[in-house]
Coordinates of C-alpha atoms and ligand atoms in Angstrom, one line a residue:
M1 CA -5.3 20.1 -3.5
T2 CA -1.6 19.9 -4.6
R3 CA -0.9 21.3 -8.1
Y4 CA 1.8 19.7 -10.2
P5 CA 3.1 21.9 -13.0
A6 CA 5.1 20.8 -16.0
L7 CA 8.9 21.3 -15.9
I8 CA 10.2 23.0 -19.0
D9 CA 13.7 24.6 -19.4
G10 CA 14.2 24.4 -15.6
A11 CA 11.0 26.3 -14.8
E12 CA 7.6 25.2 -13.6
V13 CA 4.9 25.8 -16.1
D14 CA 1.5 25.8 -14.4
G15 CA -1.6 25.4 -16.5
P16 CA -3.5 27.1 -18.0
A17 CA -5.3 23.8 -18.7
T18 CA -5.2 21.2 -16.0
F19 CA -6.5 17.7 -15.3
V20 CA -7.2 15.8 -12.1
D21 CA -5.2 12.8 -11.1
L22 CA -7.0 10.2 -8.9
D23 CA -6.0 8.0 -6.1
P24 CA -7.0 4.6 -7.4
S25 CA -7.4 3.2 -3.8
T26 CA -10.2 5.6 -3.1
G27 CA -11.3 7.1 -6.4
Q28 CA -10.7 10.5 -4.7
V29 CA -8.8 13.4 -6.4
L30 CA -5.1 13.3 -5.5
A31 CA -3.7 16.3 -7.4
E32 CA -4.3 18.8 -10.2
V33 CA -1.8 18.5 -13.0
T34 CA -0.9 20.7 -15.9
R35 CA -2.4 19.4 -19.1
G36 CA 0.4 19.9 -21.5
G37 CA -0.4 20.6 -25.1
A38 CA 1.4 21.0 -28.4
A39 CA 2.8 24.4 -27.4
D40 CA 4.4 23.0 -24.2
I41 CA 5.9 20.2 -26.2
D42 CA 7.4 22.7 -28.7
A43 CA 8.9 24.6 -25.8
A44 CA 10.2 21.5 -24.1
V45 CA 11.8 20.2 -27.3
A46 CA 13.4 23.6 -28.0
A47 CA 14.7 23.7 -24.4
A48 CA 16.2 20.2 -24.7
R49 CA 17.8 21.2 -28.0
Q50 CA 19.4 24.3 -26.5
A51 CA 20.6 22.4 -23.4
H52 CA 22.1 19.7 -25.6
E53 CA 23.9 22.2 -27.9
R54 CA 24.9 24.6 -25.2
S55 CA 26.4 22.3 -22.7
W56 CA 25.3 18.7 -22.2
R57 CA 26.7 17.1 -25.3
R58 CA 30.1 18.7 -24.6
T59 CA 30.1 17.8 -20.9
R60 CA 32.8 15.3 -20.0
P61 CA 31.5 11.8 -19.3
A62 CA 33.0 12.1 -15.8
D63 CA 31.0 15.2 -15.1
R64 CA 27.8 13.7 -16.5
S65 CA 28.5 10.7 -14.3
R66 CA 28.8 12.9 -11.3
V67 CA 25.4 14.6 -11.9
L68 CA 23.7 11.2 -12.4
R69 CA 25.2 9.9 -9.2
R70 CA 23.9 13.0 -7.4
I71 CA 20.4 12.3 -8.8
S72 CA 20.7 8.8 -7.5
D73 CA 21.7 10.1 -4.1
L74 CA 18.7 12.5 -4.0
I75 CA 16.3 9.7 -5.0
R76 CA 17.6 7.8 -2.0
R77 CA 17.3 10.8 0.2
D78 CA 13.7 11.3 -0.8
R79 CA 13.0 7.5 -1.0
D80 CA 10.1 7.4 1.5
Q81 CA 8.4 10.5 0.2
L82 CA 8.7 9.3 -3.4
A83 CA 7.5 5.8 -2.4
E84 CA 4.4 7.3 -0.7
L85 CA 3.6 9.5 -3.6
E86 CA 4.0 6.5 -6.0
S87 CA 1.9 4.3 -3.8
R88 CA -0.9 6.9 -3.7
D89 CA -0.7 7.7 -7.4
T90 CA -0.6 4.1 -8.7
G91 CA -2.2 2.2 -5.8
K92 CA 0.7 -0.1 -5.5
P93 CA 1.7 -1.5 -2.1
L94 CA 4.1 0.8 -0.2
R95 CA 6.9 -1.8 0.0
Q96 CA 6.8 -2.2 -3.8
A97 CA 6.9 1.6 -4.2
K98 CA 10.0 1.7 -2.0
A99 CA 11.6 -1.0 -4.1
D100 CA 10.7 1.0 -7.2
A101 CA 12.4 4.1 -5.7
D102 CA 15.5 2.0 -4.9
I103 CA 15.6 0.6 -8.5
A104 CA 15.2 4.2 -9.9
A105 CA 18.2 5.2 -7.9
R106 CA 20.1 2.2 -9.2
Y107 CA 19.4 3.2 -12.8
F108 CA 21.1 6.5 -12.3
E109 CA 24.0 4.9 -10.4
F110 CA 24.4 2.1 -13.0
Y111 CA 24.5 4.5 -16.0
A112 CA 26.7 6.9 -14.1
G113 CA 29.2 4.1 -14.0
A114 CA 28.6 2.7 -17.4
V115 CA 29.1 6.0 -19.3
E116 CA 32.6 6.3 -17.9
V117 CA 33.6 3.2 -19.7
L118 CA 31.7 3.8 -22.9
Y119 CA 34.4 3.8 -25.6
G120 CA 34.6 3.7 -29.3
D121 CA 36.7 1.2 -31.3
T122 CA 39.7 1.5 -33.6
I123 CA 39.6 -0.6 -36.7
P124 CA 43.0 -1.7 -38.2
L125 CA 42.0 -1.4 -41.8
D126 CA 45.3 -0.4 -43.4
S127 CA 48.7 1.0 -42.3
D128 CA 48.0 4.4 -43.8
L129 CA 44.4 4.7 -42.5
F130 CA 43.4 5.5 -38.9
V131 CA 39.8 4.4 -38.4
Y132 CA 37.9 4.9 -35.3
T133 CA 34.3 5.0 -34.1
L134 CA 32.6 7.5 -31.9
R135 CA 29.6 6.9 -29.7
E136 CA 27.6 10.1 -30.0
P137 CA 24.3 11.0 -28.4
H138 CA 21.2 11.2 -30.7
G139 CA 20.4 14.7 -29.5
V140 CA 16.9 15.3 -28.2
T141 CA 15.2 12.1 -27.0
A142 CA 11.5 11.7 -26.3
H143 CA 10.2 9.4 -23.6
I144 CA 6.6 8.4 -23.3
I145 CA 6.0 6.2 -20.3
P146 CA 3.0 4.4 -18.8
W147 CA 1.3 4.6 -15.4
N148 CA 2.3 1.2 -13.9
Y149 CA 5.9 2.0 -12.8
P150 CA 6.3 5.7 -13.5
L151 CA 9.3 6.2 -11.3
Q152 CA 11.1 3.0 -12.3
I153 CA 10.4 3.3 -16.0
G154 CA 11.0 7.0 -16.0
A155 CA 14.5 6.4 -14.6
R156 CA 15.0 3.3 -16.8
T157 CA 14.6 5.4 -20.0
V158 CA 15.9 8.8 -19.0
A159 CA 19.1 7.8 -17.0
P160 CA 20.8 6.1 -20.0
A161 CA 19.7 8.9 -22.4
L162 CA 21.2 11.6 -20.2
A163 CA 24.3 9.5 -19.5
A164 CA 25.0 9.3 -23.2
G165 CA 24.7 13.1 -23.6
N166 CA 21.1 13.4 -24.8
C167 CA 18.6 15.9 -23.5
C168 CA 15.1 14.6 -22.8
V169 CA 11.4 15.3 -23.0
L170 CA 9.5 13.0 -20.7
K171 CA 5.7 12.5 -21.1
P172 CA 4.3 10.6 -18.1
A173 CA 0.9 8.9 -18.3
E174 CA -2.2 10.9 -17.3
E175 CA -3.2 8.3 -14.8
A176 CA 0.0 8.6 -12.7
P177 CA 2.3 11.5 -13.5
L178 CA 3.4 12.7 -10.1
T179 CA 6.7 10.9 -9.4
A180 CA 8.0 11.6 -12.9
I181 CA 7.4 15.3 -12.3
R182 CA 9.3 14.9 -8.9
L183 CA 12.1 13.2 -10.8
G184 CA 12.5 16.2 -13.0
R185 CA 12.8 18.5 -10.0
I186 CA 15.3 16.2 -8.3
A187 CA 17.4 16.2 -11.5
L188 CA 17.5 20.0 -11.4
E189 CA 18.5 20.0 -7.8
A190 CA 21.2 17.6 -8.5
G191 CA 22.8 20.1 -11.0
L192 CA 21.4 18.8 -14.3
P193 CA 21.4 21.9 -16.6
A194 CA 18.0 23.5 -17.2
G195 CA 16.3 22.0 -20.2
A196 CA 18.2 18.7 -20.1
L197 CA 15.2 16.9 -18.6
N198 CA 11.8 18.4 -19.4
V199 CA 8.7 16.8 -18.0
V200 CA 5.4 17.5 -19.7
P201 CA 2.4 15.7 -18.3
G202 CA -0.8 15.6 -20.3
F203 CA -3.1 13.3 -22.3
G204 CA -1.7 10.7 -24.7
E205 CA -3.7 12.1 -27.6
E206 CA -2.5 15.7 -26.9
A207 CA 1.0 15.9 -25.3
G208 CA 1.9 12.4 -26.2
A209 CA 0.9 12.6 -29.9
A210 CA 2.5 16.0 -30.2
L211 CA 5.8 14.7 -28.8
A212 CA 5.9 11.6 -31.0
A213 CA 5.2 13.6 -34.2
H214 CA 7.6 16.4 -33.3
P215 CA 10.2 17.1 -36.0
G216 CA 12.7 18.2 -33.4
I217 CA 13.2 14.8 -31.7
D218 CA 16.0 12.5 -32.7
H219 CA 14.9 9.3 -30.9
L220 CA 11.7 8.0 -29.3
S221 CA 11.4 5.6 -26.5
F222 CA 7.8 4.3 -25.8
T223 CA 6.4 1.9 -23.2
G224 CA 2.7 1.1 -23.3
S225 CA 0.1 -0.6 -25.4
V226 CA 0.7 -2.2 -28.7
E227 CA -2.0 0.0 -30.2
V228 CA -0.3 3.2 -29.2
G229 CA 3.1 1.8 -30.0
R230 CA 2.0 1.4 -33.6
L231 CA 0.7 5.0 -33.7
V232 CA 3.9 6.5 -32.3
S233 CA 6.1 4.4 -34.6
K234 CA 4.2 5.7 -37.5
A235 CA 4.6 9.3 -36.3
A236 CA 8.3 8.7 -35.8
A237 CA 8.7 7.1 -39.2
E238 CA 7.6 10.4 -40.8
H239 CA 10.9 11.9 -39.5
V240 CA 12.9 8.7 -39.9
I241 CA 14.1 8.5 -36.3
P242 CA 14.9 5.4 -34.3
V243 CA 12.3 4.1 -31.9
T244 CA 12.4 1.7 -29.0
L245 CA 9.1 0.0 -28.1
E246 CA 8.3 -1.9 -25.0
L247 CA 4.7 -3.1 -25.4
G248 CA 4.0 -5.6 -22.7
G249 CA 3.4 -9.3 -23.1
K250 CA 1.7 -12.5 -22.1
S251 CA 4.6 -14.1 -20.4
P252 CA 4.5 -17.8 -19.3
N253 CA 5.8 -19.6 -16.3
V254 CA 6.4 -23.1 -17.6
I255 CA 6.5 -25.7 -14.8
F256 CA 7.8 -29.2 -15.4
A257 CA 6.9 -32.1 -13.2
D258 CA 10.5 -32.4 -11.9
A259 CA 10.6 -28.8 -10.7
D260 CA 11.0 -27.7 -7.1
L261 CA 7.4 -26.7 -6.7
D262 CA 7.9 -25.2 -3.2
A263 CA 10.4 -22.8 -4.7
A264 CA 8.3 -22.1 -7.8
L265 CA 4.9 -21.4 -6.4
P266 CA 5.5 -18.2 -4.3
V267 CA 7.4 -16.8 -7.3
V268 CA 4.7 -17.7 -9.7
V269 CA 2.1 -16.1 -7.5
N270 CA 4.1 -12.9 -7.1
S271 CA 4.8 -12.7 -10.8
I272 CA 1.1 -12.1 -11.4
I273 CA 0.0 -10.4 -8.1
Q274 CA 2.8 -7.8 -8.2
N275 CA 1.3 -4.4 -9.1
A276 CA -2.1 -6.1 -9.4
G277 CA -0.9 -7.8 -12.6
Q278 CA -0.3 -4.4 -14.3
T279 CA 3.3 -5.3 -15.2
C280 CA 4.5 -5.6 -18.7
S281 CA 6.5 -8.8 -17.7
A282 CA 3.7 -10.2 -15.5
G283 CA 3.6 -14.0 -15.4
S284 CA 0.1 -14.1 -16.8
R285 CA 0.2 -17.6 -18.2
L286 CA 1.0 -20.7 -16.2
L287 CA 1.8 -23.8 -18.2
V288 CA 2.1 -27.0 -16.1
E289 CA 3.1 -30.5 -17.0
A290 CA 0.2 -32.9 -16.6
P291 CA 1.4 -35.0 -13.6
V292 CA 1.7 -31.9 -11.3
H293 CA -1.3 -30.0 -12.7
Q294 CA -3.8 -30.9 -9.9
R295 CA -1.3 -30.2 -7.1
I296 CA -0.2 -26.9 -8.5
V297 CA -3.7 -25.6 -9.1
A298 CA -4.8 -26.6 -5.6
E299 CA -1.9 -24.9 -4.0
L300 CA -2.3 -21.9 -6.2
V301 CA -5.9 -21.4 -5.2
G302 CA -4.9 -21.5 -1.5
R303 CA -2.2 -18.9 -2.1
F304 CA -4.5 -16.6 -4.1
E305 CA -7.2 -16.7 -1.5
K306 CA -4.7 -15.5 1.1
V307 CA -3.7 -12.4 -0.8
T308 CA -4.7 -9.3 1.1
L309 CA -6.2 -6.4 -0.7
G310 CA -6.1 -2.8 0.4
P311 CA -5.1 0.8 -0.3
G312 CA -1.4 0.9 -1.5
T313 CA -0.3 3.0 1.5
A314 CA -1.7 0.3 3.9
D315 CA 0.9 -2.0 2.3
P316 CA -1.3 -5.0 1.5
D317 CA -0.2 -7.8 -0.8
M318 CA -2.1 -6.2 -3.6
G319 CA -3.5 -2.8 -4.3
P320 CA -6.2 -1.6 -6.8
L321 CA -6.1 -1.4 -10.5
I322 CA -5.1 2.0 -11.8
S323 CA -8.4 3.4 -13.0
A324 CA -12.1 2.7 -13.6
T325 CA -11.2 2.2 -17.2
Q326 CA -8.7 -0.5 -16.4
L327 CA -11.2 -2.1 -14.0
E328 CA -13.7 -2.3 -16.8
R329 CA -11.1 -3.7 -19.1
V330 CA -10.1 -6.4 -16.7
S331 CA -13.7 -7.2 -15.8
S332 CA -14.7 -7.6 -19.4
Y333 CA -11.8 -10.0 -20.1
V334 CA -12.8 -12.0 -17.1
D335 CA -16.4 -12.1 -18.2
L336 CA -15.3 -13.3 -21.6
G337 CA -13.0 -15.8 -19.9
K338 CA -15.8 -17.4 -18.1
S339 CA -17.1 -18.6 -21.4
E340 CA -13.7 -20.0 -22.4
A341 CA -12.4 -21.6 -19.3
R342 CA -13.1 -22.4 -15.6
V343 CA -12.7 -19.8 -12.8
L344 CA -11.1 -21.4 -9.8
T345 CA -11.0 -18.3 -7.6
G346 CA -11.7 -14.6 -7.9
G347 CA -13.4 -13.5 -11.0
A348 CA -14.9 -10.3 -9.7
P349 CA -14.2 -7.2 -7.6
P350 CA -14.0 -7.9 -3.9
A351 CA -17.2 -8.1 -1.9
N352 CA -15.6 -6.1 0.9
G353 CA -17.5 -2.8 1.1
G354 CA -14.6 -0.9 2.4
L355 CA -12.8 -1.3 -1.0
R356 CA -15.8 -0.4 -3.1
E357 CA -14.7 3.2 -3.8
G358 CA -11.3 2.0 -5.2
F359 CA -10.7 0.1 -8.4
F360 CA -10.0 -3.3 -6.9
F361 CA -10.3 -6.7 -8.5
M362 CA -9.8 -10.1 -6.9
P363 CA -6.8 -12.2 -7.8
T364 CA -8.2 -14.7 -10.4
I365 CA -7.3 -18.1 -11.6
F366 CA -8.6 -19.6 -14.8
D367 CA -7.9 -23.3 -15.3
D368 CA -8.1 -25.6 -18.4
V369 CA -7.6 -22.6 -20.6
P370 CA -7.4 -23.6 -24.3
P371 CA -4.4 -22.0 -26.1
T372 CA -6.9 -20.4 -28.6
A373 CA -8.8 -18.6 -25.8
V374 CA -8.7 -14.8 -25.8
I375 CA -7.6 -14.9 -22.1
A376 CA -4.6 -17.1 -23.2
R377 CA -3.5 -14.7 -25.9
E378 CA -4.3 -11.1 -25.0
E379 CA -2.7 -9.0 -22.3
I380 CA -5.3 -8.5 -19.6
F381 CA -3.1 -6.3 -17.4
G382 CA -4.8 -7.4 -14.2
P383 CA -4.3 -10.1 -11.5
V384 CA -5.5 -12.9 -13.7
V385 CA -3.6 -16.0 -14.5
A386 CA -4.5 -18.5 -17.2
V387 CA -3.5 -22.1 -16.5
S388 CA -3.0 -24.6 -19.2
M389 CA -1.6 -28.1 -19.2
F390 CA 1.1 -29.7 -21.4
G391 CA 2.2 -33.2 -22.1
D392 CA 5.9 -32.9 -23.1
L393 CA 8.7 -30.6 -23.9
G394 CA 7.6 -30.0 -27.5
E395 CA 4.1 -29.0 -26.5
A396 CA 5.5 -26.8 -23.7
V397 CA 7.6 -24.9 -26.3
R398 CA 4.6 -24.6 -28.7
L399 CA 2.3 -23.3 -26.0
A400 CA 4.9 -20.9 -24.6
N401 CA 5.5 -19.4 -28.0
G402 CA 1.8 -19.5 -29.0
T403 CA 1.0 -15.9 -28.6
D404 CA 1.8 -12.7 -30.5
F405 CA 3.9 -11.5 -27.6
G406 CA 7.5 -12.4 -26.5
L407 CA 8.7 -10.4 -23.5
V408 CA 9.7 -12.8 -20.7
A409 CA 9.4 -16.5 -20.1
A410 CA 10.4 -18.7 -17.2
V411 CA 11.0 -22.4 -17.0
W412 CA 11.0 -24.4 -13.8
T413 CA 12.8 -27.7 -13.9
R414 CA 15.7 -29.7 -12.4
N415 CA 16.6 -31.2 -15.8
V416 CA 19.5 -29.3 -17.4
N417 CA 18.5 -30.5 -20.9
T418 CA 14.9 -29.2 -20.5
A419 CA 16.3 -25.9 -19.2
H420 CA 18.6 -25.4 -22.1
V421 CA 16.1 -26.5 -24.8
M422 CA 13.5 -24.1 -23.4
A423 CA 16.1 -21.3 -23.1
S424 CA 17.1 -21.6 -26.7
E425 CA 13.6 -22.3 -28.2
I426 CA 11.6 -19.7 -26.3
Q427 CA 10.7 -16.5 -28.2
A428 CA 11.3 -13.8 -25.6
G429 CA 13.7 -11.0 -24.8
Q430 CA 14.4 -12.4 -21.4
G431 CA 14.4 -16.0 -20.2
F432 CA 14.6 -17.3 -16.7
V433 CA 15.3 -20.7 -15.2
N434 CA 14.0 -21.5 -11.8
T435 CA 13.5 -17.8 -11.0
Y436 CA 11.4 -15.0 -12.5
G437 CA 12.4 -11.4 -13.1
A438 CA 15.7 -11.4 -11.2
S439 CA 14.5 -8.4 -9.1
G440 CA 14.2 -6.1 -12.1
G441 CA 17.9 -5.5 -12.1
P442 CA 19.1 -2.5 -14.1
E443 CA 22.0 -4.6 -15.3
L444 CA 19.9 -7.0 -17.4
P445 CA 19.0 -6.0 -21.0
F446 CA 15.3 -6.1 -21.4
G447 CA 12.8 -5.8 -24.3
G448 CA 10.6 -7.8 -26.5
V449 CA 10.3 -9.8 -29.7
K450 CA 7.2 -10.1 -31.8
R451 CA 4.4 -7.7 -30.6
S452 CA 6.2 -7.1 -27.3
G453 CA 8.3 -4.6 -29.2
H454 CA 11.9 -4.0 -30.3
G455 CA 15.0 -2.4 -29.0
R456 CA 16.5 -3.1 -25.6
E457 CA 16.5 -1.1 -22.4
K458 CA 18.5 -1.7 -19.3
G459 CA 22.0 -3.0 -19.1
L460 CA 24.9 -1.7 -21.3
Q461 CA 22.7 -2.3 -24.3
G462 CA 20.3 0.2 -23.0
L463 CA 23.0 2.9 -23.0
L464 CA 24.2 1.9 -26.5
E465 CA 20.6 2.5 -27.8
F466 CA 20.9 6.1 -26.8
T467 CA 24.0 6.6 -28.9
R468 CA 24.6 6.7 -32.6
L469 CA 27.8 5.4 -34.0
K470 CA 30.0 7.5 -36.2
T471 CA 32.9 6.0 -38.1
V472 CA 35.9 8.2 -38.9
A473 CA 38.6 7.2 -41.4
M474 CA 41.7 9.3 -41.6
K475 CA 44.2 9.0 -44.3
L476 CA 47.7 9.3 -43.0
D477 CA 50.7 10.6 -44.9
P478 CA 53.6 8.5 -43.7
G479 CA 56.1 11.0 -45.1
A480 CA 59.6 10.0 -45.8
S481 CA 61.1 10.6 -42.4
W482 CA 62.0 7.0 -41.8
Ligands
NAI1 P1 -1.4 3.6 -23.5 O1 -0.5 2.9 -24.4 O2 -2.5 4.4 -23.9 O3 -0.5 4.6 -22.5 C1 0.9 4.6 -22.4 C2 1.4 6.0 -22.6 O4 1.1 6.4 -24.0 C3 0.8 7.1 -21.7 O5 1.8 8.0 -21.4 C4 -0.2 7.7 -22.7 O6 -0.5 9.0 -22.3 C5 0.5 7.7 -24.0 N1 -0.4 7.8 -25.2 C6 -1.7 7.3 -25.3 N2 -2.1 7.6 -26.5 C7 -1.1 8.2 -27.2 C8 -1.0 8.8 -28.5 N3 -2.0 8.7 -29.4 N4 0.2 9.3 -28.9 C9 1.2 9.3 -28.0 N5 1.2 8.9 -26.7 C10 0.0 8.3 -26.3 O7 -1.9 2.5 -22.5 P2 -3.2 2.5 -21.6 O8 -4.4 2.9 -22.5 O9 -3.0 3.3 -20.4 O10 -3.4 0.9 -21.2 C11 -4.0 0.0 -22.1 C12 -3.3 -1.3 -22.1 O11 -2.0 -1.2 -22.6 C13 -3.1 -2.0 -20.8 O12 -4.2 -2.7 -20.4 C14 -2.0 -2.9 -21.1 O13 -2.4 -4.1 -21.7 C15 -1.1 -2.1 -22.0 N6 0.0 -1.4 -21.3 C16 1.2 -1.9 -21.3 C17 2.2 -1.3 -20.6 C18 3.6 -1.9 -20.5 O14 4.2 -1.8 -19.5 N7 4.1 -2.4 -21.6 C19 2.0 -0.1 -19.7 C20 0.7 0.4 -19.9 C21 -0.3 -0.2 -20.6
MG2 MG1 -4.8 5.1 -23.3

């Protein structure tokens, strides 16, 4: 069995405690991984501090940029291996894992470019004052990431932090830590100084909690559940450090009767099937205008029933859920949903005996879901879509905004007024018109409102969040020389 040690100060730290990482397609053990604890977090934070002070914060942006580009090149070099590892570790279809590797490479490339044009301002306050601002790194940044897109989210959070001159401690999720560890090794190979990116795998309650509470970190970036988001924010508040939270959602696709349904339907299906619905921005609610309700639901059922299930590496349409725990969680939401609404298809694990060892669940449609239903309000994080009907624009806005979340929302219409009203009224960090997700582009700022979190990742804004602004005012002595 392959062992995956932590990476601290440029060295592999193996054990002594370990945990087993499962392949969710088979339930079999995939790897044995170092179970980092508080002492490892101490060492990683100290290493990051040293790397930051010794070199990285003083490295020219052009030189940081070069290292980041090299990381991006090495991710591309290792793309197929990384994708296979990601597919085994998370269960996601191979082509999705390849896309994830490509996006991970793009994050490093994008921030390699962005940091070269990251400037401060001058402020013309008075003729005898020279006032300017500096964009400085926070120092040591902590990154706690989930298991759904370890490579992509790892790159999304670490690339801008490193670009801005921070040094990082990355804590991947216990369910899928392997590609994040590989990313740490790749960064070293690319010439990132030892200690600039430390990767400490381990359990949330151990390594994760120790990292969030560590007095040596200057910024915390967290992606995961609302519940743990609250915990880590409280821990960070003890040391009064900034926190970025990305906590998932209950994102709606809103389809008006005038929409191009042929264009909308495949995108709507993919928005909930992708990664078996375990995507923070999954399109888990479908709000449809009354006249097209029957047609949409009928076509949706047809499409859901054609979705192929299988082990990620066999590249089906949909792989398994991440774990037995997640399967249980999704199953219990669906069981509850059966008392709240009508199942049109799915609603259970597949009957196919060949898939019984893995954590599979059938793509599921609930129709006539009342807005008050639990399955209309809570994040299920499985391949389950809740369909509800609306009568007019006002009701569409109310339903779309009717949950505690606000990450992403899409509106499908040919009416420019409807599109603009929805775009302005919707409570979400990202809005889409006649599309969904825009291929996860690193260029687009991303994050939530309400319980979906705060702060923005991706885009130029994602780089700014990893800097702190210093204002310098310098009094000039004009002298008498003129
Ligand atoms: P989680 O929030 O427990 O895990 C996310 C990360 O937080 C992991 O690295 C985990 O080790 C860490 N963590 C857990 N407890 C911690 C603690 N006390 N202190 C510090 N770090 C801690 O999410 P979980 O339990 O794996 O999934 C539960 C639900 O959360 C999902 O069903 C889904 O609804 C939501 N979720 C949302 C994600 C998103 O992309 N926004 C990603 C993962 C989960
Ligand atoms: Mg957990």
